[in-house]
PDB file of N, CA and C in Angstrom:
ATOM      1  N   MET A1041      20.216 -97.828 -23.149  1.00 62.00           N
ATOM      2  CA  MET A1041      21.037 -97.907 -21.953  1.00 62.00           C
ATOM      3  C   MET A1041      22.318 -97.084 -22.105  1.00 62.00           C
ATOM      4  N   LYS A1042      22.918 -97.132 -23.290  1.00 84.00           N
ATOM      5  CA  LYS A1042      24.151 -96.371 -23.470  1.00 84.00           C
ATOM      6  C   LYS A1042      23.888 -94.871 -23.507  1.00 84.00           C
ATOM      7  N   LEU A1043      22.717 -94.478 -23.976  1.00 87.00           N
ATOM      8  CA  LEU A1043      22.377 -93.058 -23.990  1.00 87.00           C
ATOM      9  C   LEU A1043      22.266 -92.522 -22.561  1.00 87.00           C
ATOM     10  N   LYS A1044      21.680 -93.311 -21.674  1.00 84.00           N
ATOM     11  CA  LYS A1044      21.554 -92.877 -20.277  1.00 84.00           C
ATOM     12  C   LYS A1044      22.932 -92.758 -19.622  1.00 84.00           C
ATOM     13  N   ARG A1045      23.822 -93.707 -19.924  1.00 86.00           N
ATOM     14  CA  ARG A1045      25.188 -93.632 -19.389  1.00 86.00           C
ATOM     15  C   ARG A1045      25.883 -92.374 -19.880  1.00 86.00           C
ATOM     16  N   PHE A1046      25.700 -92.053 -21.159  1.00 90.00           N
ATOM     17  CA  PHE A1046      26.313 -90.854 -21.720  1.00 90.00           C
ATOM     18  C   PHE A1046      25.759 -89.597 -21.055  1.00 90.00           C
ATOM     19  N   ILE A1047      24.451 -89.566 -20.841  1.00 90.00           N
ATOM     20  CA  ILE A1047      23.832 -88.399 -20.213  1.00 90.00           C
ATOM     21  C   ILE A1047      24.348 -88.213 -18.789  1.00 90.00           C
ATOM     22  N   VAL A1048      24.458 -89.303 -18.040  1.00 88.00           N
ATOM     23  CA  VAL A1048      24.975 -89.223 -16.672  1.00 88.00           C
ATOM     24  C   VAL A1048      26.423 -88.762 -16.681  1.00 88.00           C
ATOM     25  N   THR A1049      27.232 -89.326 -17.561  1.00 92.00           N
ATOM     26  CA  THR A1049      28.649 -88.985 -17.609  1.00 92.00           C
ATOM     27  C   THR A1049      28.859 -87.547 -18.047  1.00 92.00           C
ATOM     28  N   PHE A1050      28.240 -87.163 -19.153  1.00 94.00           N
ATOM     29  CA  PHE A1050      28.435 -85.809 -19.660  1.00 94.00           C
ATOM     30  C   PHE A1050      27.800 -84.776 -18.734  1.00 94.00           C
ATOM     31  N   GLY A1051      26.650 -85.103 -18.163  1.00 94.00           N
ATOM     32  CA  GLY A1051      26.001 -84.177 -17.238  1.00 94.00           C
ATOM     33  C   GLY A1051      26.830 -83.923 -15.995  1.00 94.00           C
ATOM     34  N   SER A1052      27.405 -84.971 -15.437  1.00 94.00           N
ATOM     35  CA  SER A1052      28.241 -84.782 -14.248  1.00 94.00           C
ATOM     36  C   SER A1052      29.516 -84.011 -14.596  1.00 94.00           C
ATOM     37  N   PHE A1053      30.070 -84.251 -15.788  1.00 95.00           N
ATOM     38  CA  PHE A1053      31.260 -83.513 -16.219  1.00 95.00           C
ATOM     39  C   PHE A1053      30.948 -82.026 -16.378  1.00 95.00           C
ATOM     40  N   ALA A1054      29.875 -81.723 -17.089  1.00 95.00           N
ATOM     41  CA  ALA A1054      29.525 -80.324 -17.350  1.00 95.00           C
ATOM     42  C   ALA A1054      29.145 -79.591 -16.060  1.00 95.00           C
ATOM     43  N   LEU A1055      28.365 -80.242 -15.213  1.00 95.00           N
ATOM     44  CA  LEU A1055      27.936 -79.613 -13.964  1.00 95.00           C
ATOM     45  C   LEU A1055      29.119 -79.366 -13.031  1.00 95.00           C
ATOM     46  N   THR A1056      29.999 -80.352 -12.894  1.00 95.00           N
ATOM     47  CA  THR A1056      31.166 -80.195 -12.026  1.00 95.00           C
ATOM     48  C   THR A1056      32.072 -79.084 -12.532  1.00 95.00           C
ATOM     49  N   ARG A1057      32.329 -79.081 -13.829  1.00 93.00           N
ATOM     50  CA  ARG A1057      33.192 -78.061 -14.419  1.00 93.00           C
ATOM     51  C   ARG A1057      32.591 -76.672 -14.237  1.00 93.00           C
ATOM     52  N   ALA A1058      31.304 -76.527 -14.482  1.00 94.00           N
ATOM     53  CA  ALA A1058      30.659 -75.225 -14.343  1.00 94.00           C
ATOM     54  C   ALA A1058      30.679 -74.741 -12.891  1.00 94.00           C
ATOM     55  N   LEU A1059      30.413 -75.643 -11.958  1.00 95.00           N
ATOM     56  CA  LEU A1059      30.428 -75.252 -10.542  1.00 95.00           C
ATOM     57  C   LEU A1059      31.824 -74.847 -10.082  1.00 95.00           C
ATOM     58  N   LEU A1060      32.850 -75.562 -10.541  1.00 94.00           N
ATOM     59  CA  LEU A1060      34.207 -75.210 -10.128  1.00 94.00           C
ATOM     60  C   LEU A1060      34.648 -73.877 -10.723  1.00 94.00           C
ATOM     61  N   TYR A1061      34.312 -73.626 -11.990  1.00 92.00           N
ATOM     62  CA  TYR A1061      34.633 -72.316 -12.571  1.00 92.00           C
ATOM     63  C   TYR A1061      33.859 -71.210 -11.860  1.00 92.00           C
ATOM     64  N   LEU A1062      32.609 -71.464 -11.521  1.00 94.00           N
ATOM     65  CA  LEU A1062      31.809 -70.480 -10.798  1.00 94.00           C
ATOM     66  C   LEU A1062      32.418 -70.181  -9.431  1.00 94.00           C
ATOM     67  N   LEU A1063      32.819 -71.216  -8.711  1.00 94.00           N
ATOM     68  CA  LEU A1063      33.472 -71.008  -7.416  1.00 94.00           C
ATOM     69  C   LEU A1063      34.762 -70.207  -7.568  1.00 94.00           C
ATOM     70  N   GLY A1064      35.491 -70.478  -8.637  1.00 91.00           N
ATOM     71  CA  GLY A1064      36.718 -69.733  -8.881  1.00 91.00           C
ATOM     72  C   GLY A1064      36.474 -68.251  -9.079  1.00 91.00           C
ATOM     73  N   TYR A1065      35.402 -67.918  -9.811  1.00 90.00           N
ATOM     74  CA  TYR A1065      35.101 -66.507 -10.041  1.00 90.00           C
ATOM     75  C   TYR A1065      34.472 -65.834  -8.824  1.00 90.00           C
ATOM     76  N   VAL A1066      33.636 -66.548  -8.107  1.00 94.00           N
ATOM     77  CA  VAL A1066      32.972 -65.945  -6.947  1.00 94.00           C
ATOM     78  C   VAL A1066      33.974 -65.671  -5.830  1.00 94.00           C
ATOM     79  N   PHE A1067      34.858 -66.623  -5.551  1.00 93.00           N
ATOM     80  CA  PHE A1067      35.807 -66.482  -4.446  1.00 93.00           C
ATOM     81  C   PHE A1067      37.207 -66.086  -4.900  1.00 93.00           C
ATOM     82  N   THR A1068      37.371 -65.754  -6.163  1.00 89.00           N
ATOM     83  CA  THR A1068      38.640 -65.313  -6.752  1.00 89.00           C
ATOM     84  C   THR A1068      39.761 -66.304  -6.447  1.00 89.00           C
ATOM     85  N   ILE A1069      39.555 -67.541  -6.835  1.00 88.00           N
ATOM     86  CA  ILE A1069      40.566 -68.588  -6.700  1.00 88.00           C
ATOM     87  C   ILE A1069      41.211 -68.752  -8.075  1.00 88.00           C
ATOM     88  N   PRO A1070      42.467 -68.333  -8.239  1.00 86.00           N
ATOM     89  CA  PRO A1070      43.068 -68.297  -9.568  1.00 86.00           C
ATOM     90  C   PRO A1070      43.159 -69.667 -10.254  1.00 86.00           C
ATOM     91  N   TRP A1071      43.396 -70.730  -9.524  1.00 87.00           N
ATOM     92  CA  TRP A1071      43.541 -72.039 -10.156  1.00 87.00           C
ATOM     93  C   TRP A1071      42.201 -72.677 -10.499  1.00 87.00           C
ATOM     94  N   LEU A1072      41.093 -71.992 -10.192  1.00 88.00           N
ATOM     95  CA  LEU A1072      39.774 -72.436 -10.617  1.00 88.00           C
ATOM     96  C   LEU A1072      39.126 -71.474 -11.613  1.00 88.00           C
ATOM     97  N   MET A1073      39.856 -70.460 -12.041  1.00 87.00           N
ATOM     98  CA  MET A1073      39.307 -69.472 -12.953  1.00 87.00           C
ATOM     99  C   MET A1073      39.826 -69.704 -14.366  1.00 87.00           C
ATOM    100  N   PHE A1074      38.975 -69.450 -15.343  1.00 81.00           N
ATOM    101  CA  PHE A1074      39.402 -69.508 -16.733  1.00 81.00           C
ATOM    102  C   PHE A1074      39.703 -68.101 -17.182  1.00 81.00           C
ATOM    103  N   GLN A1075      40.968 -67.843 -17.507  1.00 79.00           N
ATOM    104  CA  GLN A1075      41.394 -66.524 -17.955  1.00 79.00           C
ATOM    105  C   GLN A1075      41.982 -66.678 -19.353  1.00 79.00           C
ATOM    106  N   TYR A1076      41.623 -65.780 -20.231  1.00 73.00           N
ATOM    107  CA  TYR A1076      42.147 -65.820 -21.583  1.00 73.00           C
ATOM    108  C   TYR A1076      42.667 -64.444 -21.955  1.00 73.00           C
ATOM    109  N   GLU A1077      43.874 -64.400 -22.442  1.00 74.00           N
ATOM    110  CA  GLU A1077      44.479 -63.141 -22.855  1.00 74.00           C
ATOM    111  C   GLU A1077      44.996 -63.288 -24.286  1.00 74.00           C
ATOM    112  N   TYR A1078      44.863 -62.234 -25.049  1.00 75.00           N
ATOM    113  CA  TYR A1078      45.398 -62.207 -26.408  1.00 75.00           C
ATOM    114  C   TYR A1078      45.952 -60.813 -26.671  1.00 75.00           C
ATOM    115  N   THR A1079      47.213 -60.739 -27.034  1.00 76.00           N
ATOM    116  CA  THR A1079      47.843 -59.461 -27.336  1.00 76.00           C
ATOM    117  C   THR A1079      48.604 -59.603 -28.644  1.00 76.00           C
ATOM    118  N   ASN A1080      48.391 -58.665 -29.540  1.00 75.00           N
ATOM    119  CA  ASN A1080      49.113 -58.661 -30.803  1.00 75.00           C
ATOM    120  C   ASN A1080      49.671 -57.263 -31.029  1.00 75.00           C
ATOM    121  N   ASN A1081      50.830 -56.994 -30.511  1.00 75.00           N
ATOM    122  CA  ASN A1081      51.494 -55.703 -30.699  1.00 75.00           C
ATOM    123  C   ASN A1081      52.465 -55.838 -31.860  1.00 75.00           C
ATOM    124  N   ALA A1082      51.931 -55.683 -33.057  1.00 76.00           N
ATOM    125  CA  ALA A1082      52.722 -55.776 -34.291  1.00 76.00           C
ATOM    126  C   ALA A1082      53.526 -57.071 -34.329  1.00 76.00           C
ATOM    127  N   SER A1083      52.803 -58.148 -34.290  1.00 73.00           N
ATOM    128  CA  SER A1083      53.275 -59.542 -34.347  1.00 73.00           C
ATOM    129  C   SER A1083      54.089 -59.963 -33.123  1.00 73.00           C
ATOM    130  N   GLY A1084      53.953 -59.255 -32.043  1.00 74.00           N
ATOM    131  CA  GLY A1084      54.492 -59.739 -30.774  1.00 74.00           C
ATOM    132  C   GLY A1084      53.381 -60.501 -30.081  1.00 74.00           C
ATOM    133  N   LEU A1085      53.042 -61.641 -30.623  1.00 76.00           N
ATOM    134  CA  LEU A1085      51.857 -62.401 -30.233  1.00 76.00           C
ATOM    135  C   LEU A1085      52.008 -62.987 -28.834  1.00 76.00           C
ATOM    136  N   LEU A1086      51.050 -62.720 -28.000  1.00 72.00           N
ATOM    137  CA  LEU A1086      50.989 -63.323 -26.663  1.00 72.00           C
ATOM    138  C   LEU A1086      49.618 -63.948 -26.508  1.00 72.00           C
ATOM    139  N   ASP A1087      49.584 -65.221 -26.288  1.00 75.00           N
ATOM    140  CA  ASP A1087      48.325 -65.943 -26.144  1.00 75.00           C
ATOM    141  C   ASP A1087      48.397 -66.717 -24.840  1.00 75.00           C
ATOM    142  N   SER A1088      47.431 -66.544 -23.987  1.00 73.00           N
ATOM    143  CA  SER A1088      47.455 -67.198 -22.684  1.00 73.00           C
ATOM    144  C   SER A1088      46.076 -67.770 -22.388  1.00 73.00           C
ATOM    145  N   ALA A1089      46.048 -68.880 -21.692  1.00 76.00           N
ATOM    146  CA  ALA A1089      44.781 -69.505 -21.324  1.00 76.00           C
ATOM    147  C   ALA A1089      44.759 -69.732 -19.822  1.00 76.00           C
ATOM    148  N   GLY A1090      43.615 -70.146 -19.320  1.00 79.00           N
ATOM    149  CA  GLY A1090      43.424 -70.290 -17.884  1.00 79.00           C
ATOM    150  C   GLY A1090      43.667 -71.683 -17.362  1.00 79.00           C
ATOM    151  N   SER A1091      43.122 -71.934 -16.217  1.00 86.00           N
ATOM    152  CA  SER A1091      43.350 -73.167 -15.483  1.00 86.00           C
ATOM    153  C   SER A1091      42.606 -74.348 -16.105  1.00 86.00           C
ATOM    154  N   LEU A1092      43.259 -75.483 -16.132  1.00 88.00           N
ATOM    155  CA  LEU A1092      42.647 -76.719 -16.601  1.00 88.00           C
ATOM    156  C   LEU A1092      42.260 -77.638 -15.443  1.00 88.00           C
ATOM    157  N   VAL A1093      42.478 -77.187 -14.227  1.00 92.00           N
ATOM    158  CA  VAL A1093      42.162 -78.000 -13.053  1.00 92.00           C
ATOM    159  C   VAL A1093      40.678 -78.378 -12.990  1.00 92.00           C
ATOM    160  N   PRO A1094      39.738 -77.449 -13.228  1.00 92.00           N
ATOM    161  CA  PRO A1094      38.329 -77.854 -13.215  1.00 92.00           C
ATOM    162  C   PRO A1094      37.992 -78.904 -14.276  1.00 92.00           C
ATOM    163  N   LEU A1095      38.658 -78.847 -15.424  1.00 92.00           N
ATOM    164  CA  LEU A1095      38.428 -79.865 -16.447  1.00 92.00           C
ATOM    165  C   LEU A1095      38.897 -81.239 -15.980  1.00 92.00           C
ATOM    166  N   LEU A1096      40.069 -81.283 -15.362  1.00 94.00           N
ATOM    167  CA  LEU A1096      40.588 -82.562 -14.873  1.00 94.00           C
ATOM    168  C   LEU A1096      39.733 -83.122 -13.742  1.00 94.00           C
ATOM    169  N   ILE A1097      39.315 -82.263 -12.827  1.00 95.00           N
ATOM    170  CA  ILE A1097      38.440 -82.710 -11.736  1.00 95.00           C
ATOM    171  C   ILE A1097      37.106 -83.177 -12.301  1.00 95.00           C
ATOM    172  N   GLY A1098      36.582 -82.482 -13.304  1.00 95.00           N
ATOM    173  CA  GLY A1098      35.339 -82.882 -13.949  1.00 95.00           C
ATOM    174  C   GLY A1098      35.447 -84.241 -14.613  1.00 95.00           C
ATOM    175  N   LEU A1099      36.583 -84.523 -15.247  1.00 95.00           N
ATOM    176  CA  LEU A1099      36.792 -85.842 -15.853  1.00 95.00           C
ATOM    177  C   LEU A1099      36.802 -86.948 -14.805  1.00 95.00           C
ATOM    178  N   VAL A1100      37.465 -86.698 -13.685  1.00 96.00           N
ATOM    179  CA  VAL A1100      37.508 -87.696 -12.616  1.00 96.00           C
ATOM    180  C   VAL A1100      36.116 -87.931 -12.039  1.00 96.00           C
ATOM    181  N   ILE A1101      35.379 -86.869 -11.789  1.00 95.00           N
ATOM    182  CA  ILE A1101      34.025 -86.986 -11.241  1.00 95.00           C
ATOM    183  C   ILE A1101      33.100 -87.712 -12.214  1.00 95.00           C
ATOM    184  N   SER A1102      33.216 -87.416 -13.509  1.00 94.00           N
ATOM    185  CA  SER A1102      32.357 -88.089 -14.488  1.00 94.00           C
ATOM    186  C   SER A1102      32.689 -89.568 -14.588  1.00 94.00           C
ATOM    187  N   PHE A1103      33.968 -89.931 -14.465  1.00 94.00           N
ATOM    188  CA  PHE A1103      34.362 -91.343 -14.460  1.00 94.00           C
ATOM    189  C   PHE A1103      33.755 -92.064 -13.259  1.00 94.00           C
ATOM    190  N   ILE A1104      33.840 -91.437 -12.086  1.00 93.00           N
ATOM    191  CA  ILE A1104      33.279 -92.034 -10.867  1.00 93.00           C
ATOM    192  C   ILE A1104      31.762 -92.140 -10.969  1.00 93.00           C
ATOM    193  N   ALA A1105      31.116 -91.108 -11.499  1.00 90.00           N
ATOM    194  CA  ALA A1105      29.654 -91.125 -11.634  1.00 90.00           C
ATOM    195  C   ALA A1105      29.202 -92.229 -12.584  1.00 90.00           C
ATOM    196  N   GLU A1106      29.942 -92.446 -13.663  1.00 89.00           N
ATOM    197  CA  GLU A1106      29.587 -93.517 -14.591  1.00 89.00           C
ATOM    198  C   GLU A1106      29.723 -94.889 -13.935  1.00 89.00           C
ATOM    199  N   LYS A1107      30.790 -95.092 -13.183  1.00 89.00           N
ATOM    200  CA  LYS A1107      30.985 -96.382 -12.506  1.00 89.00           C
ATOM    201  C   LYS A1107      29.888 -96.619 -11.465  1.00 89.00           C
ATOM    202  N   ILE A1108      29.503 -95.581 -10.752  1.00 87.00           N
ATOM    203  CA  ILE A1108      28.420 -95.720  -9.776  1.00 87.00           C
ATOM    204  C   ILE A1108      27.109 -96.018 -10.496  1.00 87.00           C
ATOM    205  N   TYR A1109      26.853 -95.341 -11.604  1.00 84.00           N
ATOM    206  CA  TYR A1109      25.617 -95.559 -12.360  1.00 84.00           C
ATOM    207  C   TYR A1109      25.539 -96.985 -12.893  1.00 84.00           C
ATOM    208  N   ILE A1110      26.663 -97.549 -13.262  1.00 82.00           N
ATOM    209  CA  ILE A1110      26.677 -98.925 -13.764  1.00 82.00           C
ATOM    210  C   ILE A1110      26.428 -99.913 -12.629  1.00 82.00           C
ATOM    211  N   LYS A1111      27.033 -99.698 -11.473  1.00 81.00           N
ATOM    212  CA  LYS A1111      26.968-100.663 -10.365  1.00 81.00           C
ATOM    213  C   LYS A1111      25.648-100.614  -9.598  1.00 81.00           C
ATOM    214  N   VAL A1112      25.150 -99.433  -9.312  1.00 75.00           N
ATOM    215  CA  VAL A1112      24.001 -99.288  -8.414  1.00 75.00           C
ATOM    216  C   VAL A1112      22.732 -99.942  -8.955  1.00 75.00           C
ATOM    217  N   PRO A1113      22.319 -99.726 -10.203  1.00 67.00           N
ATOM    218  CA  PRO A1113      21.093-100.386 -10.661  1.00 67.00           C
ATOM    219  C   PRO A1113      21.192-101.913 -10.632  1.00 67.00           C
ATOM    220  N   THR A1114      22.376-102.450 -10.858  1.00 61.00           N
ATOM    221  CA  THR A1114      22.538-103.898 -10.803  1.00 61.00           C
ATOM    222  C   THR A1114      22.337-104.404  -9.382  1.00 61.00           C
ATOM    223  N   LYS A1115      22.881-103.705  -8.414  1.00 61.00           N
ATOM    224  CA  LYS A1115      22.721-104.116  -7.021  1.00 61.00           C
ATOM    225  C   LYS A1115      21.262-104.004  -6.587  1.00 61.00           C
ATOM    226  N   ILE A1116      20.586-102.934  -6.973  1.00 62.00           N
ATOM    227  CA  ILE A1116      19.177-102.770  -6.609  1.00 62.00           C
ATOM    228  C   ILE A1116      18.339-103.873  -7.244  1.00 62.00           C
ATOM    229  N   TRP A1117      18.603-104.212  -8.498  1.00 57.00           N
ATOM    230  CA  TRP A1117      17.885-105.259  -9.187  1.00 57.00           C
ATOM    231  C   TRP A1117      18.090-106.599  -8.480  1.00 57.00           C
ATOM    232  N   LEU A1118      19.310-106.879  -8.025  1.00 60.00           N
ATOM    233  CA  LEU A1118      19.582-108.140  -7.321  1.00 60.00           C
ATOM    234  C   LEU A1118      18.862-108.194  -5.974  1.00 60.00           C
ATOM    235  N   ILE A1119      18.741-107.066  -5.295  1.00 62.00           N
ATOM    236  CA  ILE A1119      18.042-107.033  -4.011  1.00 62.00           C
ATOM    237  C   ILE A1119      16.567-107.354  -4.215  1.00 62.00           C
ATOM    238  N   TYR A1120      15.940-106.774  -5.242  1.00 60.00           N
ATOM    239  CA  TYR A1120      14.504-107.006  -5.485  1.00 60.00           C
ATOM    240  C   TYR A1120      14.218-108.414  -5.988  1.00 60.00           C
ATOM    241  N   THR A1121      15.116-108.997  -6.745  1.00 62.00           N
ATOM    242  CA  THR A1121      14.864-110.333  -7.276  1.00 62.00           C
ATOM    243  C   THR A1121      15.092-111.416  -6.237  1.00 62.00           C
ATOM    244  N   ASN A1122      15.926-111.154  -5.243  1.00 62.00           N
ATOM    245  CA  ASN A1122      16.195-112.150  -4.217  1.00 62.00           C
ATOM    246  C   ASN A1122      15.172-112.091  -3.074  1.00 62.00           C
ATOM    247  N   SER A1123      14.320-111.112  -3.048  1.00 55.00           N
ATOM    248  CA  SER A1123      13.345-110.971  -1.956  1.00 55.00           C
ATOM    249  C   SER A1123      12.197-111.941  -2.130  1.00 55.00           C
TER     250      SER A1123
END
């Protein structure tokens, strides 16, 4: 049972994150794009990373998906047993 919960949670996180990054690149939305820059001009190090918004949205979606996965089978089971 816990393996299925993990698969649902991680799958929804990965799928949501991938779709949001894809939308960012297709429609050129900067806050949905992952950009990485690295410059080393004789130890003038510049390191930059991209948006974390898709990661945060993915975490929220995976939390909601896990809660729905926990609640829905219980409700369906109660409907069938009370019939």
